[in-house]
Amino acid sequence: MEDVPVLAVSKLAKTFRKPFSSKSIEAVRGVSFEVERGQVYGFLGPNGAGKSTTLKMITGLVAPTSGSASLFGAPFSHDSLRKVGFLPENPYVHPHLSPREFVTLCARLSDMREPAARVSEALARTGVGDTIDRPARTLSKGTLQRVALAAALVHEPELLILDEPMGGLDPAGRKHVRDLVLEQKAKGNSVLLSSHVLSDVELLCDRVCILRSGSVAFEGPLAGVLDETFRTEITLIENQKTDIIIANGEAEIADVLERALARGARVVSVTPKRETLEELFVRRAL
Ligand SMILES: Nc1ncnc2c1ncn2[C@@H]1O[C@H](COP(=O)(O)OP(=O)(O)OP(=O)(O)O)[C@@H](O)[C@H]1O
């Protein structure tokens, strides 16, 4: 079972019908990708690209129009969801429950018998400190986000799905999330991370899928892509003017330098530049 993907999404599609109208919105159009064990997988795309809808179909909250998602090598079932933790975008924490009560409720819904220790541990891990017994309606947005994250983690899921986990968090909270994601990976668990914070995605993810208008615009390992787009900037001064030439690959660099020196140009710098995820995102998704 080691080689079976933790999550396999196959041609998932969702069309929403507009009420009282013949119009419809094709939110997701045949999206496929796989998440392996121990992998942190980035799910990116501009606003309205279909990320949240895809994550809701994976977790059974929205019924697909077509296509399927299988978890741990088996067709989707509510049983397989026991091994999944989900932090939705704009999570709802019942306003009359305290963080401890809410996360205990979530733990019991995941069939945990004696969850007290795990509940305290999960809330401490996400940094909900001394507000643990206050009603949720009195808590800040960032604290509620931390409570919801604890609820997604409490049953020690093998696949953690995070939809915009940095929403409303301060720098310390964002660091908590980054550390948590790396901790999950170190334990051999998998994380599917949807985020607009590209620097975090670049730091954490092994592989990414970029959605555009409901379709996959790019899917692949991050390292390979960023290496593939490796280029070198050569700055020259020629006839009292500065010129920047972009060269790809060693042969091209040698060629540019040889010609420049033969013309009597002065080489000011030769700087390797790697494409950032931000640049890749703009190129592929916008
Ligand atoms: N319940 C719904 N009914 C009708 N349309 C919907 C519904 N949910 C989402 N949509 C539409 O589907 C499209 C995709 O929305 P979705 O929330 O999946 O995008 P997203 O990539 O998560 O965006 P964001 O980054 O802004 O969260 C949008 O056009 C949205 O308006």
Coordinates of C-alpha atoms and ligand atoms in Angstrom, one line a residue:
M1 CA 0.0 0.0 0.0
E2 CA 3.1 2.3 0.3
D3 CA 2.9 3.2 -3.3
V4 CA -0.8 4.0 -3.4
P5 CA -1.4 7.8 -3.5
V6 CA -2.9 9.2 -0.4
L7 CA -5.2 11.2 -2.6
A8 CA -6.0 10.6 -6.3
V9 CA -8.2 13.2 -8.0
S10 CA -9.5 12.2 -11.4
K11 CA -11.2 14.5 -13.8
L12 CA -13.2 16.3 -11.1
A13 CA -15.7 18.8 -12.4
K14 CA -18.4 21.0 -10.8
T15 CA -21.0 23.1 -12.6
F16 CA -23.1 25.3 -10.3
R17 CA -26.6 26.2 -11.6
K18 CA -27.7 29.7 -11.0
P19 CA -31.0 29.7 -9.2
F20 CA -34.0 31.0 -11.2
S21 CA -31.9 31.2 -14.4
S22 CA -30.7 29.0 -17.2
K23 CA -27.1 30.2 -16.6
S24 CA -24.5 28.1 -14.9
I25 CA -20.9 28.4 -13.6
E26 CA -18.3 25.9 -14.6
A27 CA -16.3 26.2 -11.4
V28 CA -14.0 23.1 -11.9
R29 CA -13.4 21.6 -15.3
G30 CA -11.8 18.1 -15.2
V31 CA -9.1 18.5 -12.6
S32 CA -6.7 15.6 -12.0
F33 CA -3.7 15.3 -9.6
E34 CA -2.2 13.0 -7.0
V35 CA -0.8 13.5 -3.5
E36 CA 1.8 10.9 -2.3
R37 CA 2.5 9.8 1.2
G38 CA 4.8 12.3 3.0
Q39 CA 4.3 15.0 0.4
V40 CA 3.4 18.6 0.9
Y41 CA 1.3 19.5 -2.2
G42 CA 0.6 23.1 -3.1
F43 CA -2.8 24.0 -4.6
L44 CA -2.7 27.5 -6.2
G45 CA -4.6 29.8 -8.4
P46 CA -6.1 33.2 -8.6
N47 CA -9.4 34.1 -6.8
G48 CA -12.3 32.1 -8.2
A49 CA -10.1 29.5 -10.0
G50 CA -11.9 26.7 -8.3
K51 CA -9.6 25.7 -5.4
S52 CA -12.1 25.7 -2.6
T53 CA -14.7 23.9 -4.7
T54 CA -12.2 21.2 -5.5
L55 CA -11.2 20.8 -1.8
K56 CA -14.9 20.6 -0.9
M57 CA -15.5 17.9 -3.5
I58 CA -12.5 15.9 -2.1
T59 CA -13.9 16.1 1.5
G60 CA -17.5 15.3 0.4
L61 CA -19.0 18.7 1.2
V62 CA -19.9 19.4 -2.5
A63 CA -21.1 16.6 -4.9
P64 CA -19.1 16.6 -8.1
T65 CA -20.9 17.0 -11.4
S66 CA -18.4 14.4 -12.8
G67 CA -15.1 12.8 -11.9
S68 CA -14.0 11.3 -8.7
A69 CA -11.5 11.5 -5.8
S70 CA -10.1 8.4 -4.0
L71 CA -8.5 8.5 -0.6
F72 CA -5.8 6.0 0.5
G73 CA -6.4 3.9 -2.6
A74 CA -10.1 3.3 -2.1
P75 CA -13.1 5.1 -3.6
F76 CA -14.4 8.1 -1.6
S77 CA -16.2 7.0 1.6
H78 CA -17.1 8.7 4.9
D79 CA -14.9 6.0 6.5
S80 CA -11.8 7.1 4.7
L81 CA -12.5 10.7 5.8
R82 CA -11.5 9.6 9.4
K83 CA -7.9 9.8 8.3
V84 CA -8.3 13.3 6.8
G85 CA -8.2 16.6 8.6
F86 CA -9.7 19.6 6.9
L87 CA -9.3 23.3 7.7
P88 CA -11.9 25.1 5.4
E89 CA -11.6 28.7 4.2
N90 CA -13.5 30.8 6.8
P91 CA -14.0 28.0 9.3
Y92 CA -17.0 28.0 11.6
V93 CA -16.4 27.5 15.3
H94 CA -19.7 27.3 17.3
P95 CA -19.9 30.7 19.1
H96 CA -21.2 29.2 22.4
L97 CA -18.5 26.6 22.8
S98 CA -15.0 27.2 24.1
P99 CA -12.0 26.0 22.1
R100 CA -11.6 23.0 24.4
E101 CA -15.3 22.1 24.0
F102 CA -15.3 22.6 20.2
V103 CA -12.2 20.6 19.6
T104 CA -13.4 17.9 22.0
L105 CA -16.6 17.7 19.9
C106 CA -14.6 17.3 16.7
A107 CA -12.4 14.6 18.3
R108 CA -15.5 12.7 19.4
L109 CA -17.0 13.0 15.9
S110 CA -13.7 11.3 14.7
D111 CA -14.4 8.4 17.2
M112 CA -11.7 9.3 19.7
R113 CA -12.7 7.8 23.0
E114 CA -10.6 9.7 25.6
P115 CA -9.7 12.9 23.7
A116 CA -8.9 15.2 26.6
A117 CA -5.1 15.0 26.4
R118 CA -5.0 15.2 22.6
V119 CA -7.4 18.2 22.7
S120 CA -5.1 20.1 25.1
E121 CA -2.0 19.1 23.0
A122 CA -3.6 20.2 19.7
L123 CA -4.7 23.5 21.1
A124 CA -1.3 24.2 22.7
R125 CA 0.4 23.2 19.4
T126 CA -1.7 25.8 17.4
G127 CA -1.0 28.4 20.1
V128 CA -4.5 28.9 21.6
G129 CA -3.0 29.4 25.1
D130 CA -5.1 31.0 27.9
T131 CA -8.3 31.5 25.9
I132 CA -8.9 27.7 25.8
D133 CA -12.0 27.9 28.1
R134 CA -13.5 31.2 26.8
P135 CA -16.6 31.1 24.6
A136 CA -15.6 31.3 20.9
R137 CA -17.8 34.4 20.3
T138 CA -15.4 36.4 22.5
L139 CA -12.3 35.3 20.5
S140 CA -10.4 37.1 17.8
K141 CA -10.4 36.0 14.1
G142 CA -6.8 34.7 14.3
T143 CA -7.6 32.7 17.5
L144 CA -10.6 31.1 15.8
Q145 CA -8.4 30.1 12.9
R146 CA -6.0 28.5 15.4
V147 CA -8.9 26.6 17.1
A148 CA -10.1 25.3 13.7
L149 CA -6.6 24.2 12.9
A150 CA -6.5 22.3 16.2
A151 CA -9.8 20.7 15.3
A152 CA -8.4 19.5 11.9
L153 CA -5.3 18.0 13.7
V154 CA -6.7 16.5 16.8
H155 CA -7.3 13.0 15.4
E156 CA -3.8 12.9 14.0
P157 CA -4.9 12.7 10.3
E158 CA -2.7 11.1 7.7
L159 CA -3.8 13.7 5.1
L160 CA -4.2 17.3 6.3
I161 CA -6.1 19.6 3.9
L162 CA -5.6 23.3 4.6
D163 CA -7.6 25.9 2.6
E164 CA -5.9 29.3 3.1
P165 CA -4.5 28.4 6.6
M166 CA -2.7 31.8 7.0
G167 CA -6.0 33.8 6.9
G168 CA -6.2 36.2 9.8
L169 CA -2.9 35.0 11.4
D170 CA -0.2 37.2 12.8
P171 CA 3.5 36.4 11.9
A172 CA 3.8 34.1 15.0
G173 CA 0.6 32.2 13.9
R174 CA 1.9 31.9 10.3
K175 CA 5.2 30.4 11.7
H176 CA 3.1 27.9 13.8
V177 CA 1.4 26.8 10.6
R178 CA 4.6 26.5 8.6
D179 CA 6.2 24.4 11.4
L180 CA 3.1 22.3 11.7
V181 CA 3.2 21.5 8.0
L182 CA 6.8 20.5 8.2
E183 CA 6.1 18.4 11.3
Q184 CA 3.4 16.5 9.4
K185 CA 5.8 15.8 6.6
A186 CA 8.5 14.6 9.0
K187 CA 6.0 12.1 10.5
G188 CA 5.3 10.7 7.0
N189 CA 1.9 12.4 6.7
S190 CA 0.7 14.4 3.7
V191 CA -0.5 18.0 3.4
L192 CA -2.6 19.5 0.7
L193 CA -2.1 23.2 1.0
S194 CA -4.1 25.9 -0.8
S195 CA -2.5 29.3 -0.3
H196 CA -2.0 32.7 -1.8
V197 CA 1.2 33.2 0.2
L198 CA 3.6 32.1 -2.5
S199 CA 6.7 32.4 -0.4
D200 CA 5.2 29.8 2.0
V201 CA 4.3 27.5 -0.8
E202 CA 7.8 27.8 -2.2
L203 CA 9.3 27.1 1.2
L204 CA 7.0 24.1 2.1
C205 CA 5.8 22.3 -1.0
D206 CA 7.3 19.5 -3.0
R207 CA 4.9 19.7 -5.8
V208 CA 2.2 22.2 -7.0
C209 CA -0.9 22.4 -9.1
I210 CA -1.9 25.8 -10.5
L211 CA -5.5 26.2 -11.4
R212 CA -6.8 28.8 -13.9
S213 CA -10.5 29.2 -14.6
G214 CA -11.3 25.7 -13.2
S215 CA -8.6 23.9 -15.2
V216 CA -5.0 22.8 -14.4
A217 CA -2.6 25.4 -15.9
F218 CA 0.4 23.6 -14.4
E219 CA 1.2 20.5 -12.4
G220 CA 4.6 19.2 -11.4
P221 CA 7.4 19.2 -8.9
L222 CA 8.4 22.6 -7.7
A223 CA 12.2 21.9 -7.7
G224 CA 12.2 20.7 -11.3
V225 CA 10.1 23.7 -12.5
L226 CA 12.2 26.3 -10.8
D227 CA 15.4 24.6 -12.1
E228 CA 14.0 24.4 -15.6
T229 CA 13.5 28.1 -15.6
F230 CA 17.0 28.9 -14.3
R231 CA 18.5 31.7 -16.4
T232 CA 21.6 34.0 -16.2
E233 CA 21.6 37.7 -16.5
I234 CA 24.8 39.2 -18.1
T235 CA 25.3 42.9 -17.6
L236 CA 27.6 44.6 -20.2
I237 CA 28.9 48.1 -20.7
E238 CA 29.3 48.9 -24.4
N239 CA 29.7 52.3 -26.0
Q240 CA 29.0 53.9 -22.6
K241 CA 25.6 52.2 -22.4
T242 CA 24.6 49.4 -20.0
D243 CA 22.9 46.3 -21.5
I244 CA 21.4 43.3 -19.8
I245 CA 21.3 40.1 -21.8
I246 CA 19.4 37.0 -20.6
A247 CA 21.1 33.6 -21.4
N248 CA 19.8 30.1 -20.9
G249 CA 22.2 27.3 -20.4
E250 CA 26.0 27.2 -20.3
A251 CA 26.6 27.2 -24.1
E252 CA 24.5 30.3 -24.5
I253 CA 26.3 32.1 -21.7
A254 CA 29.7 31.2 -23.2
D255 CA 28.5 32.5 -26.6
V256 CA 27.2 35.8 -25.3
L257 CA 30.4 36.4 -23.3
E258 CA 32.7 35.5 -26.2
R259 CA 30.9 37.8 -28.6
A260 CA 30.8 40.7 -26.1
L261 CA 34.5 40.5 -25.4
A262 CA 35.3 40.3 -29.1
R263 CA 33.4 43.5 -29.6
G264 CA 35.4 45.2 -26.8
A265 CA 32.4 45.3 -24.3
R266 CA 33.1 45.3 -20.6
V267 CA 31.4 42.5 -18.7
V268 CA 30.1 44.0 -15.4
S269 CA 28.3 40.9 -13.9
V270 CA 27.2 37.4 -14.7
T271 CA 24.3 36.6 -12.3
P272 CA 22.4 33.3 -12.1
K273 CA 18.7 34.0 -11.6
R274 CA 16.1 31.4 -10.6
E275 CA 12.4 32.0 -11.4
T276 CA 10.4 32.4 -8.2
L277 CA 7.1 30.8 -7.7
E278 CA 5.6 34.2 -7.9
E279 CA 6.9 34.6 -11.5
L280 CA 5.8 31.1 -12.4
F281 CA 2.4 31.8 -11.0
V282 CA 2.0 35.0 -13.0
R283 CA 3.2 33.3 -16.2
R284 CA 1.0 30.2 -15.9
A285 CA -2.1 31.4 -14.0
L286 CA -2.8 35.0 -15.1
Ligands
LIG1 N1 -22.1 27.4 -4.0 C1 -21.8 28.0 -5.1 N2 -22.8 28.4 -5.9 C2 -22.5 29.0 -7.1 N3 -21.3 29.4 -7.5 C3 -20.2 29.0 -6.7 C4 -20.5 28.3 -5.4 N4 -19.3 28.1 -4.8 C5 -18.3 28.6 -5.7 N5 -18.9 29.2 -6.8 C6 -18.2 29.8 -7.9 O1 -17.3 28.9 -8.4 C7 -16.1 29.6 -8.8 C8 -14.9 29.0 -8.0 O2 -15.0 29.4 -6.7 P1 -14.0 28.8 -5.6 O3 -14.4 29.3 -4.3 O4 -13.8 27.4 -5.7 O5 -12.6 29.6 -6.0 P2 -11.2 29.7 -5.3 O6 -10.2 29.3 -6.2 O7 -11.2 28.9 -4.0 O8 -11.2 31.3 -5.0 P3 -10.5 32.1 -3.7 O9 -9.0 32.1 -3.9 O10 -11.1 33.5 -3.9 O11 -11.0 31.5 -2.5 C9 -16.3 31.1 -8.5 O12 -16.8 31.6 -9.7 C10 -17.4 31.1 -7.5 O13 -18.2 32.2 -7.6

